[in-house]
Short mmCIF file of C-alpha atoms in Angstrom, two decimals:
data_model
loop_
_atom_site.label_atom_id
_atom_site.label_comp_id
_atom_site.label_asym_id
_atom_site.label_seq_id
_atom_site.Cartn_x
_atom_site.Cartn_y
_atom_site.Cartn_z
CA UNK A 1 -9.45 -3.45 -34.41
CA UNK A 2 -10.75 -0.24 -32.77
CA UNK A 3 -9.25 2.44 -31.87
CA UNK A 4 -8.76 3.49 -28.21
CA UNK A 5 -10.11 6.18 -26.75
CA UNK A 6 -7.99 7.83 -24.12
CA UNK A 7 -10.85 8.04 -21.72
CA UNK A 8 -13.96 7.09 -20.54
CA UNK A 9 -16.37 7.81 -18.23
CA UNK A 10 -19.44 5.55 -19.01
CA UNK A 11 -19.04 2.42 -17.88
CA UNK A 12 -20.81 -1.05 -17.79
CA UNK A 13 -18.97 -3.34 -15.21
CA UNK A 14 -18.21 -7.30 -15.36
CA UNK A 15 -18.10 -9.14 -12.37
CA UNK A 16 -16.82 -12.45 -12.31
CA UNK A 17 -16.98 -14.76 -9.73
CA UNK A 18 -16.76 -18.32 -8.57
CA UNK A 19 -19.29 -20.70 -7.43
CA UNK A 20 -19.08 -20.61 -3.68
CA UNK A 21 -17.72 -17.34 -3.17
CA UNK A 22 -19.75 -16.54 -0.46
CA UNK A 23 -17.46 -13.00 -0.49
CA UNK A 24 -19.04 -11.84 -4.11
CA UNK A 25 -21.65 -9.74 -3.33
CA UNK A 26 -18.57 -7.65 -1.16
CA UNK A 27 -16.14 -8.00 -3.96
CA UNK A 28 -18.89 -6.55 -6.39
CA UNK A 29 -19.57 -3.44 -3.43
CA UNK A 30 -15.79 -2.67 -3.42
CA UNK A 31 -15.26 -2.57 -7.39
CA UNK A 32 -18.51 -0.50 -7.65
CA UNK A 33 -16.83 1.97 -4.93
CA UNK A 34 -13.27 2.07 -6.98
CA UNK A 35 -14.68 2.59 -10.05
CA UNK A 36 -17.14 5.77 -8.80
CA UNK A 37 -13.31 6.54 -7.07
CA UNK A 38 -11.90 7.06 -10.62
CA UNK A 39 -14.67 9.45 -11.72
CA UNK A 40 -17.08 6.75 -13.80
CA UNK A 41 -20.84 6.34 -14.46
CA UNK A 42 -21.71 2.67 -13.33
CA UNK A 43 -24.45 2.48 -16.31
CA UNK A 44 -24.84 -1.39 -15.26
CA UNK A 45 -23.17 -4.39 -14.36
CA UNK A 46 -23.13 -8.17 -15.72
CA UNK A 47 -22.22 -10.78 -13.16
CA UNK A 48 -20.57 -14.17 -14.68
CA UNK A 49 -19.69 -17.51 -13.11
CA UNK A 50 -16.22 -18.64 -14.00
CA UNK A 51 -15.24 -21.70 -12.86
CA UNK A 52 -12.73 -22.19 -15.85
CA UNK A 53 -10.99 -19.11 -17.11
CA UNK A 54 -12.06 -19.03 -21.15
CA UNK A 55 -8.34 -18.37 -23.01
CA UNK A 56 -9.46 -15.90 -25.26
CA UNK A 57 -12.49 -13.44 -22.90
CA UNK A 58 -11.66 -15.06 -19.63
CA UNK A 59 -15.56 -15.36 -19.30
CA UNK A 60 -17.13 -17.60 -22.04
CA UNK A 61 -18.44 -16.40 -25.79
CA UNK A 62 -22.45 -16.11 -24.79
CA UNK A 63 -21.08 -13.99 -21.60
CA UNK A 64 -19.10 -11.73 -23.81
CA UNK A 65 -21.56 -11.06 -26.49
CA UNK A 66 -24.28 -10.13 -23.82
CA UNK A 67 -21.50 -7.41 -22.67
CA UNK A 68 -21.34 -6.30 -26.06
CA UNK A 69 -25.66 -5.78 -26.08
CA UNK A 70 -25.19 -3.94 -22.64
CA UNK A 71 -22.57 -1.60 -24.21
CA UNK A 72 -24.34 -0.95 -27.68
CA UNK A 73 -27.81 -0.53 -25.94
CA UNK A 74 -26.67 1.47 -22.92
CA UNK A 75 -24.07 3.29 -25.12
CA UNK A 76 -21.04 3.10 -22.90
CA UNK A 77 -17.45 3.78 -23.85
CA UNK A 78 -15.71 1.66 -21.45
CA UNK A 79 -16.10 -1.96 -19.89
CA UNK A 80 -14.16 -1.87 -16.41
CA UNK A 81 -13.47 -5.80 -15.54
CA UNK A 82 -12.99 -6.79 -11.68
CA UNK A 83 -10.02 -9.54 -12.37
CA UNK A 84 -7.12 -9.50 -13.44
CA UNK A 85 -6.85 -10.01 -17.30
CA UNK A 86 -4.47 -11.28 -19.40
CA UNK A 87 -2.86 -8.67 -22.25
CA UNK A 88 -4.69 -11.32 -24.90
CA UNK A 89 -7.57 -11.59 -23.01
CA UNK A 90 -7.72 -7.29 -22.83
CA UNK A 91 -7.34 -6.97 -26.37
CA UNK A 92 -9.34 -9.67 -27.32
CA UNK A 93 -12.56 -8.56 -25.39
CA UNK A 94 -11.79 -5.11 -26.70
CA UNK A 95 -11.88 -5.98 -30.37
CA UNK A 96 -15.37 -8.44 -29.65
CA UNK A 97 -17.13 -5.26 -27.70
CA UNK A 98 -15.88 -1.95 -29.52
CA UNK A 99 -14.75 -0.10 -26.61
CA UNK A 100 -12.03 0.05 -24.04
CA UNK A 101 -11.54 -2.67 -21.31
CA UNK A 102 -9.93 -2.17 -18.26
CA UNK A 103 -9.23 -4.74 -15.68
CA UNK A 104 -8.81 -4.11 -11.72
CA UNK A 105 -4.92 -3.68 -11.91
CA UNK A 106 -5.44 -0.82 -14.63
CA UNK A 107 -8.39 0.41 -12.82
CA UNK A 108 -6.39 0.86 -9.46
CA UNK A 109 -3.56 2.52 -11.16
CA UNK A 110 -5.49 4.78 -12.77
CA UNK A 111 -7.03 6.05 -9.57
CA UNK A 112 -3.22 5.84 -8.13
CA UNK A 113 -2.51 8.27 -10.98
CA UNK A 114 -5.42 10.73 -9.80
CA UNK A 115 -4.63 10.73 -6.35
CA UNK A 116 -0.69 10.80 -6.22
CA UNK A 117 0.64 13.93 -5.06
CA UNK A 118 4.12 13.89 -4.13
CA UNK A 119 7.04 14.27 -6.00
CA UNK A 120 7.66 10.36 -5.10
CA UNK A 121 4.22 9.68 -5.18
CA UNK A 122 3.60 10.78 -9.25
CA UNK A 123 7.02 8.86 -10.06
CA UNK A 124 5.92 5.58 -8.50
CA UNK A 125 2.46 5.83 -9.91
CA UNK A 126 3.94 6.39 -13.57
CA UNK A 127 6.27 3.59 -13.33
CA UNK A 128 3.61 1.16 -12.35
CA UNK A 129 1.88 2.34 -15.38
CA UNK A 130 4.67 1.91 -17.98
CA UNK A 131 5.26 -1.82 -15.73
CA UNK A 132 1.96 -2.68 -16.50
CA UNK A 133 1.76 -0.74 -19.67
CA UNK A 134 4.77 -3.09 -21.00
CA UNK A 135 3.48 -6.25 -21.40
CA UNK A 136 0.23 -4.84 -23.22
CA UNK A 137 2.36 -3.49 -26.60
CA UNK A 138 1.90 -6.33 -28.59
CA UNK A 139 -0.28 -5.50 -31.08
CA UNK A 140 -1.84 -2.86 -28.58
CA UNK A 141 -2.54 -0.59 -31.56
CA UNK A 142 -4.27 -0.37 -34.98
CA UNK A 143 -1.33 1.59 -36.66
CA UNK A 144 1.05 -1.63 -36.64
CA UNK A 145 1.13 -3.23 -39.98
CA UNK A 146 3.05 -6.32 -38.85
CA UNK A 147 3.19 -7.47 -35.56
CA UNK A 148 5.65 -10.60 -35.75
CA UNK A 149 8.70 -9.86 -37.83
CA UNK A 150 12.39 -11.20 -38.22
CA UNK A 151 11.37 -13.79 -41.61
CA UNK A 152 12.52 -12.61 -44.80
CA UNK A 153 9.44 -10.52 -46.72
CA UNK A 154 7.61 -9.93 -43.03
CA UNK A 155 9.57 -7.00 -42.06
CA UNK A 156 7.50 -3.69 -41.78
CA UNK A 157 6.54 -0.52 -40.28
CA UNK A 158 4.41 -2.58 -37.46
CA UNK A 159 7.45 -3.84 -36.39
CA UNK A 160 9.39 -0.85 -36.28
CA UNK A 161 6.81 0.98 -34.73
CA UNK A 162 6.20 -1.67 -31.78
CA UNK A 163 10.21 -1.97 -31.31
CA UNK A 164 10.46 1.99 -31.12
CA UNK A 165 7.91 1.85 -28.78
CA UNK A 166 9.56 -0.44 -26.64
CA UNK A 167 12.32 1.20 -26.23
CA UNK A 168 10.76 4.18 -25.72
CA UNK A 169 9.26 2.34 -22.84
CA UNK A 170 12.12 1.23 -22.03
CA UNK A 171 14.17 4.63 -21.22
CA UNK A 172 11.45 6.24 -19.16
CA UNK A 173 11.35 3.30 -16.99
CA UNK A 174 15.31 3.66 -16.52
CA UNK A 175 14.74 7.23 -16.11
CA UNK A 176 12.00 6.91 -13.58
CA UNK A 177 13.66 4.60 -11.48
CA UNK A 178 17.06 6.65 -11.54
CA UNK A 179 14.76 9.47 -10.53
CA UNK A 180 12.82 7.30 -7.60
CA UNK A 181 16.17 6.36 -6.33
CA UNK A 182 17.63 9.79 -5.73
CA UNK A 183 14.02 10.91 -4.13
CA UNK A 184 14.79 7.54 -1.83
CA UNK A 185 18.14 8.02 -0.43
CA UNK A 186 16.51 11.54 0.43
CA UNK A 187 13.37 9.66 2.24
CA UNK A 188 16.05 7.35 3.49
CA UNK A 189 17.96 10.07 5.29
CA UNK A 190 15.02 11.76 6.46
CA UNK A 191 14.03 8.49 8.38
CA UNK A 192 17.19 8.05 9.94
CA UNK A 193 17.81 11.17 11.36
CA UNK A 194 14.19 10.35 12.74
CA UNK A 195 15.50 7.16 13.95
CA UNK A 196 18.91 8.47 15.75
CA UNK A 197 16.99 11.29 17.50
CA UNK A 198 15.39 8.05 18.74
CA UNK A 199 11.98 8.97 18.54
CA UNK A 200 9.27 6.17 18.74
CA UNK A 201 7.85 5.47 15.49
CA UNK A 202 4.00 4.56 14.56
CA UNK A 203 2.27 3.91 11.42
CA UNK A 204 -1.31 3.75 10.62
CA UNK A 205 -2.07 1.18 8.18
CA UNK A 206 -5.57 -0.49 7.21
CA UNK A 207 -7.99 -0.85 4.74
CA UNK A 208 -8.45 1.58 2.54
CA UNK A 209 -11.60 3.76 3.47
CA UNK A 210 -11.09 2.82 7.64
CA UNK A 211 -10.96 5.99 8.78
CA UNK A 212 -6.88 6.40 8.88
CA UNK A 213 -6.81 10.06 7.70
CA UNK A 214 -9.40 11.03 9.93
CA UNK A 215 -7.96 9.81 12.79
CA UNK A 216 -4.33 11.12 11.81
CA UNK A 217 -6.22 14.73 11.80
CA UNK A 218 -7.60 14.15 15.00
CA UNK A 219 -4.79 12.78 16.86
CA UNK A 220 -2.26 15.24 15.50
CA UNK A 221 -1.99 18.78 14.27
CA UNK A 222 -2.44 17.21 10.66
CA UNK A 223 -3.94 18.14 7.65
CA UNK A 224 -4.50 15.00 5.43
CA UNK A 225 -6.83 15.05 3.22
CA UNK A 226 -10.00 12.97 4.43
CA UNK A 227 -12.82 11.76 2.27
CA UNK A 228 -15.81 9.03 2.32
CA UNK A 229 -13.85 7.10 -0.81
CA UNK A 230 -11.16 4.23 -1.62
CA UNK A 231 -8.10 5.60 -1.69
CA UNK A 232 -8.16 9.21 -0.72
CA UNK A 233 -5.01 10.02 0.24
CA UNK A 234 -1.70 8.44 -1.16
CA UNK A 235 1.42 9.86 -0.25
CA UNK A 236 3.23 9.41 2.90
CA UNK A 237 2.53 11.99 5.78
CA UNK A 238 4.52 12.58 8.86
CA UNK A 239 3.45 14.41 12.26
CA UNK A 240 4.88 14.70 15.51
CA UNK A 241 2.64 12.93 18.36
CA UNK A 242 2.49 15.30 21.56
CA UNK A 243 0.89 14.26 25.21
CA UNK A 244 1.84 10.79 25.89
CA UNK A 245 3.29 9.36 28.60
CA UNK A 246 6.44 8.29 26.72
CA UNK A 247 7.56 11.15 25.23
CA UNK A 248 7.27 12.35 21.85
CA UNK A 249 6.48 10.12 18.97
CA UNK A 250 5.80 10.02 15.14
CA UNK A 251 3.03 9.15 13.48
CA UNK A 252 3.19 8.47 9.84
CA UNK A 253 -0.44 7.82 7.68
CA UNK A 254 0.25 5.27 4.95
CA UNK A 255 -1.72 4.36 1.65
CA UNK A 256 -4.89 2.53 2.24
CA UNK A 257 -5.02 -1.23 1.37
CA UNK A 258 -7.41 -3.44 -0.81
CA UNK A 259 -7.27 -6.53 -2.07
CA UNK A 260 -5.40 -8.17 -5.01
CA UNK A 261 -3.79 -4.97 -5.16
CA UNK A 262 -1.29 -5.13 -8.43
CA UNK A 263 2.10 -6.48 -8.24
CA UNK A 264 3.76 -3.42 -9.42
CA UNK A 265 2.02 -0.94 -7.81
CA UNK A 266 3.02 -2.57 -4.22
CA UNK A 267 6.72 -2.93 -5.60
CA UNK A 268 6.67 0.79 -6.92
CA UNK A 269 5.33 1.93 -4.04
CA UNK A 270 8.53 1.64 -1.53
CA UNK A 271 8.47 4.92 -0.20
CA UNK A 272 5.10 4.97 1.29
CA UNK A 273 5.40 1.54 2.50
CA UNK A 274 8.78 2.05 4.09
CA UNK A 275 6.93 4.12 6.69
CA UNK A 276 5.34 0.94 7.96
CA UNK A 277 8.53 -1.68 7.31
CA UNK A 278 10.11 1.18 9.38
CA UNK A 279 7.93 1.49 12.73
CA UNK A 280 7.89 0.76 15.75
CA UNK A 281 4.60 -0.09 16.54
CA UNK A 282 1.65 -0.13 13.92
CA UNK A 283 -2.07 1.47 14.44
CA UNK A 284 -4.12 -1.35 12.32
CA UNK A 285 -7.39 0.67 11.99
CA UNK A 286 -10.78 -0.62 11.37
CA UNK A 287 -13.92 0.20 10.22
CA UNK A 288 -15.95 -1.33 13.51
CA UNK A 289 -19.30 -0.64 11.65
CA UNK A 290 -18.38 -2.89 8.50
CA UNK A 291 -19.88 -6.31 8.98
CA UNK A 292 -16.49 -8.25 7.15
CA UNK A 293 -14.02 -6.34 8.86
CA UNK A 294 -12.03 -9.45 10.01
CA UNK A 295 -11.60 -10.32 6.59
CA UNK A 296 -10.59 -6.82 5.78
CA UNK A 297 -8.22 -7.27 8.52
CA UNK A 298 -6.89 -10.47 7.01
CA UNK A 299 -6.42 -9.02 3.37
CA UNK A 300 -3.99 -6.00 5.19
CA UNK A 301 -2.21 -8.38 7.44
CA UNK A 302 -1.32 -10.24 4.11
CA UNK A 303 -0.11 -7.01 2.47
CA UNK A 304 1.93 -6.33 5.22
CA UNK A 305 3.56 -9.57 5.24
CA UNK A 306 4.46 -8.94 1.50
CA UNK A 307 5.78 -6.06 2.16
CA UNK A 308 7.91 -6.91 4.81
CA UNK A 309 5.84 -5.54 7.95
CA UNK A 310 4.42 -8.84 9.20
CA UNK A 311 6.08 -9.18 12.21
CA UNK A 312 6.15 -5.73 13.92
CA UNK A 313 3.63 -5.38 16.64
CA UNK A 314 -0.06 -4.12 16.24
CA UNK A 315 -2.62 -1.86 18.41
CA UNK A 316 -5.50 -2.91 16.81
CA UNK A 317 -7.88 0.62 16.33
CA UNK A 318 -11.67 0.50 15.99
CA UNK A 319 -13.36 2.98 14.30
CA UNK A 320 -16.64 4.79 13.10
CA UNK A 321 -18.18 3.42 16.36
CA UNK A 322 -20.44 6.55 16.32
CA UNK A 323 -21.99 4.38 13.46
CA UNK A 324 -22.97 1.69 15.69
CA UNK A 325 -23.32 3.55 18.70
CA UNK A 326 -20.93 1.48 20.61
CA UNK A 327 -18.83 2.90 23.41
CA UNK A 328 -15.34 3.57 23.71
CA UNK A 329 -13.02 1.15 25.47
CA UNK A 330 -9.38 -0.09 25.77
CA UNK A 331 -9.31 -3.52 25.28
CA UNK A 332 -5.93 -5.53 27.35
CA UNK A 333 -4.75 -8.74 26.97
CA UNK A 334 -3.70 -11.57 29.56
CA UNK A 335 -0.65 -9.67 30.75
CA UNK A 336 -2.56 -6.04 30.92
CA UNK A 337 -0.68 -5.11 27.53
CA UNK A 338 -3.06 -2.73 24.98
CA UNK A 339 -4.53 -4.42 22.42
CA UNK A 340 -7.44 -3.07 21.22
CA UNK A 341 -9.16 0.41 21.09
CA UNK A 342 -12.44 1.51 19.53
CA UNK A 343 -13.05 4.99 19.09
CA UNK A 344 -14.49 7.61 16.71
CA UNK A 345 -12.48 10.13 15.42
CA UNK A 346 -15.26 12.21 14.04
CA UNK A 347 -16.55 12.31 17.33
CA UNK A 348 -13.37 12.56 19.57
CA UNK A 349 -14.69 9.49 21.73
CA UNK A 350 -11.93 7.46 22.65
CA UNK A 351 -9.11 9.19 21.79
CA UNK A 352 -8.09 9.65 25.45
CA UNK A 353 -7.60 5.48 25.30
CA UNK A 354 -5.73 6.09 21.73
CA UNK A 355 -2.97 8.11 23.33
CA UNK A 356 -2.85 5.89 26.95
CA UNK A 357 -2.62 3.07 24.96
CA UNK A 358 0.84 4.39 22.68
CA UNK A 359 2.22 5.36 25.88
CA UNK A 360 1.95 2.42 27.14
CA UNK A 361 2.99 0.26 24.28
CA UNK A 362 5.96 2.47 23.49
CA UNK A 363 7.15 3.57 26.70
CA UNK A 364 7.19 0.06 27.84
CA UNK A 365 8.96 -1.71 25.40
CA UNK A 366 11.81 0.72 25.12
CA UNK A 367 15.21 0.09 26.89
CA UNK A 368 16.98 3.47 28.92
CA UNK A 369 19.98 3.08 30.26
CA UNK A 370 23.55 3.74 29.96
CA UNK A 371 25.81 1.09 28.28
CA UNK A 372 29.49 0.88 28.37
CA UNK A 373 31.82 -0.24 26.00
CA UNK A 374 35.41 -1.01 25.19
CA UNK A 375 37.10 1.05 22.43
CA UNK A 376 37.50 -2.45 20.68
CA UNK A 377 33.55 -2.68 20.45
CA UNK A 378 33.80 -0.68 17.51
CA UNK A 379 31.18 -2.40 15.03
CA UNK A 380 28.87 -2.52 17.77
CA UNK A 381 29.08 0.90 18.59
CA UNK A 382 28.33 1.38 14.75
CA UNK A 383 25.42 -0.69 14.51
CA UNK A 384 24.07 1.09 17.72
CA UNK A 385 24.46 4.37 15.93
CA UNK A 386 23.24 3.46 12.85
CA UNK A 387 20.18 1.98 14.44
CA UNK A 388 19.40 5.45 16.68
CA UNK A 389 19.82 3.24 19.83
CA UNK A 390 22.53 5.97 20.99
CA UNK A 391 21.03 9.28 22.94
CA UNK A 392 23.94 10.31 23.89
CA UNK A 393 27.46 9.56 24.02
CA UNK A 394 30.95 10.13 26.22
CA UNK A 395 34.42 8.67 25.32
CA UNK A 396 37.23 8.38 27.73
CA UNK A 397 40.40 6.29 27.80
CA UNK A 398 38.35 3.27 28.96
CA UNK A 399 35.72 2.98 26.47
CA UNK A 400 32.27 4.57 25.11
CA UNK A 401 29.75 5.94 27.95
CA UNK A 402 26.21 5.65 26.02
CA UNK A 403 23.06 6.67 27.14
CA UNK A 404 20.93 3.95 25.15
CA UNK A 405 17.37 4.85 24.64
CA UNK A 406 15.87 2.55 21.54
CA UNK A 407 12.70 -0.23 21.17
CA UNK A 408 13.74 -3.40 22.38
CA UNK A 409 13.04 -5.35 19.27
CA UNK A 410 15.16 -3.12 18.12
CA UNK A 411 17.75 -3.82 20.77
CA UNK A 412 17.64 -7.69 20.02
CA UNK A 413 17.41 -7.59 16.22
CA UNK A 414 21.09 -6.25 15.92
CA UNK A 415 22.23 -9.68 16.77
CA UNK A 416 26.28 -11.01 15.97
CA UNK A 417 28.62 -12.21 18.05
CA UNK A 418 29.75 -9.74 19.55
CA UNK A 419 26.40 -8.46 20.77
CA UNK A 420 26.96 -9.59 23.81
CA UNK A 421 26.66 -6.36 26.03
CA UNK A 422 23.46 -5.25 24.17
CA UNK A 423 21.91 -8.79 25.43
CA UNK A 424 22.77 -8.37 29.08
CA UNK A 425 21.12 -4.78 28.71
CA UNK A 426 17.88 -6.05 27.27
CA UNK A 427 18.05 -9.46 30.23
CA UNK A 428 19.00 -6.74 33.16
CA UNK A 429 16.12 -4.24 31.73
CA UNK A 430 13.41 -7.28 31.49
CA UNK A 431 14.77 -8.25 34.81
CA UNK A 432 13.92 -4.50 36.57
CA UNK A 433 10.34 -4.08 34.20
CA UNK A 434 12.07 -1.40 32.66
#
């Protein structure tokens, strides 16, 4: 065995794919861009065809040894895989080339760790890393003098060492996710005192690298970082959204997404994500000059489904059409509802359909009016509150005068029996287009 190194920068990259894949030459483009993300040399990169997965490398023997020339000749200190490997597989490609492997999942978190800012942000990143760190501590190092233990005469310092280092593990995790779960219930509150002020809520999501940043800057009074690389900006970011038709809204810029994007990084990452469970409406953005972005488009709708977010309506954005030289428009659908809008926002072009287009959206799919209720209607009134459907609010011996001013999906999700008067607001609103 060899021991690790605790970085490296010079890297020869293996790229596996499938016979078929008619999406590897784009898969091979992305992992090139993540790894030059993390701060890497791409010395060179070996592609293999696996069409079935070799238990010990993943790719087969004569594959792996011509890794190990690549590394020797081109004297690299790291091998960055684009799949996800198993913790034998890791090891076992580690001990056959020398150096340190890294697969996609460790790759992304590492980047993660670079990039996290926050408070939240550092803590979610660092439990990911222990998550994924976990199942990798069997016999993970050259120190261990027995790895298996519990037989009579095979009891050692390997096996204390490996079960100290478990529980090691073990407590930080607790400890981080004690930690995440205070910083939550803050977030939490935060959001609903956004959502009883009643304030429409949008969320840009996309692929990572679309533009979303740039266009948060333009469209607000923001400054998010913005850069030509996967995953620029990670944490959460909230502005207020001034000049449209419906009032005041906020717009929150999420993490970018990419595909096969680890387990526990998505699972860790609740607090940015919440921002798009939690809206109202969501700004997909799009990079219009990429030639696959309906697939990219695919791969996020499929993130936000796992995350929750599938179902909340989209305004599909456009951007970079300076790169194409396309021009701005607002694209509507059958009924004259916003769609579609493809803009620039390095140039400004289009931004004037942008805003039209969340006016439109969330001034029109929000129920005003006053509501009254008896003083028995007192769950109802409490879901209504706790949902931020309530602007305002009188009480007199007959009941509860409220001034209701919410989303209508978020009218009709509150649901029950006795949500009977909420119904006949939402029918009588449909009824007047309002």
């Amino acid at each position: 065995m060899f021991d690790r190194q605790k970085k490296g920068e010079r890297a020869v990259l293996l790229l596996p794919y499938a016979r078929g894949d008619g999406d590897a030459a784009r898969r091979a483009e992305e992992f090139t861009e993540l790894v030059k993300s993390a701060g890497a040399e791409v010395l060179g990169n070996i592609t293999a065809r696996v069409e079935d997965p070799n238990p010990r490398f993943y790719v087969g023997s004569g594959k792996a040894d011509e890794v190990a020339e690549a590394v020797r000749a081109l004297e690299a200190d790291l091998v960055l895989v684009d799949h996800l490997l198993s913790p034998v597989q890791e090891r076992n490609l580690e001990k056959h080339l020398g150096v340190r492997v890294v697969d996609r999942a460790g790759l992304i978190l590492d980047i993660f760790a670079q990039r996290a800012r926050s408070h939240e942000g550092k803590l979610e990143v660092e439990l990911a890393q222990l998550k994924h760190l976990a199942t990798r501590l069997v016999r993970g190092w050259t120190h261990l003098d027995a790895q298996r233990g519990g037989a009579i005469g095979n009891r050692g310092p390997g096996e204390t060492q490996l079960e100290t280092d478990r529980r090691l593990l073990g407590e930080r995790v607790k400890q981080l996710t004690k930690r995440l779960e205070k910083v939550q219930v803050q977030r939490g509150q935060q959001r609903r005192a956004r959502l009883r002020n009643t304030v429409p809520r949008v969320a840009l999501v996309g692929y990572t690298n679309a533009g979303k940043s740039s266009l948060f800057n333009a469209i607000t009074v923001g400054d998010v970082y913005a850069a030509d690389q996967l995953f620029a900006t990670l944490d959460p970011t909230v502005r207020k959204l001034d000049g449209l038709d419906c009032g005041p809204a906020v717009l929150a810029d999420t993490v970018g997404f990419v595909r096969d994007l680890p387990h526990d990084l998505v699972a860790a990452f609740r607090g940015t994500l919440a921002e798009a469970r939690d809206a109202d409406l969501l700004l997909h953005v799009s990079d219009a000059s990429d030639e696959e972005r309906d697939l990219l488009q695919r791969v996020v709708d499929q993130v936000l489904e796992e995350i929750g977010a599938g179902d909340l309506p989209q305004l599909r954005v456009m951007n970079k059409i300076d790169l194409i030289e396309a021009e701005p428009r607002l694209v509507r659908d059958g009924e004259g509802r916003p769609t579609q809008v493809w803009l620039s926002a390095a140039t400004g072009a289009g931004l004037d359909l942008l805003r039209e287009a969340l006016g439109e959206l969330l001034g029109g799919d929000r129920v005003q009016s006053e509501l009254h209720l008896p003083l028995t209607a007192g769950r109802l009134h409490a879901r209504l509150k706790a949902a931020g459907a309530i602007a305002g609010e009188s009480v007199d011996e007959h009941g509860w005068r409220l001034a209701i001013d919410a989303p209508r999906a978020v009218l009709a999700a509150l649901g029950g029996e006795d949500a009977g008067p909420v119904r006949a607001l939402i029918e009588r609103a449909e009824a007047s287009g309002g």
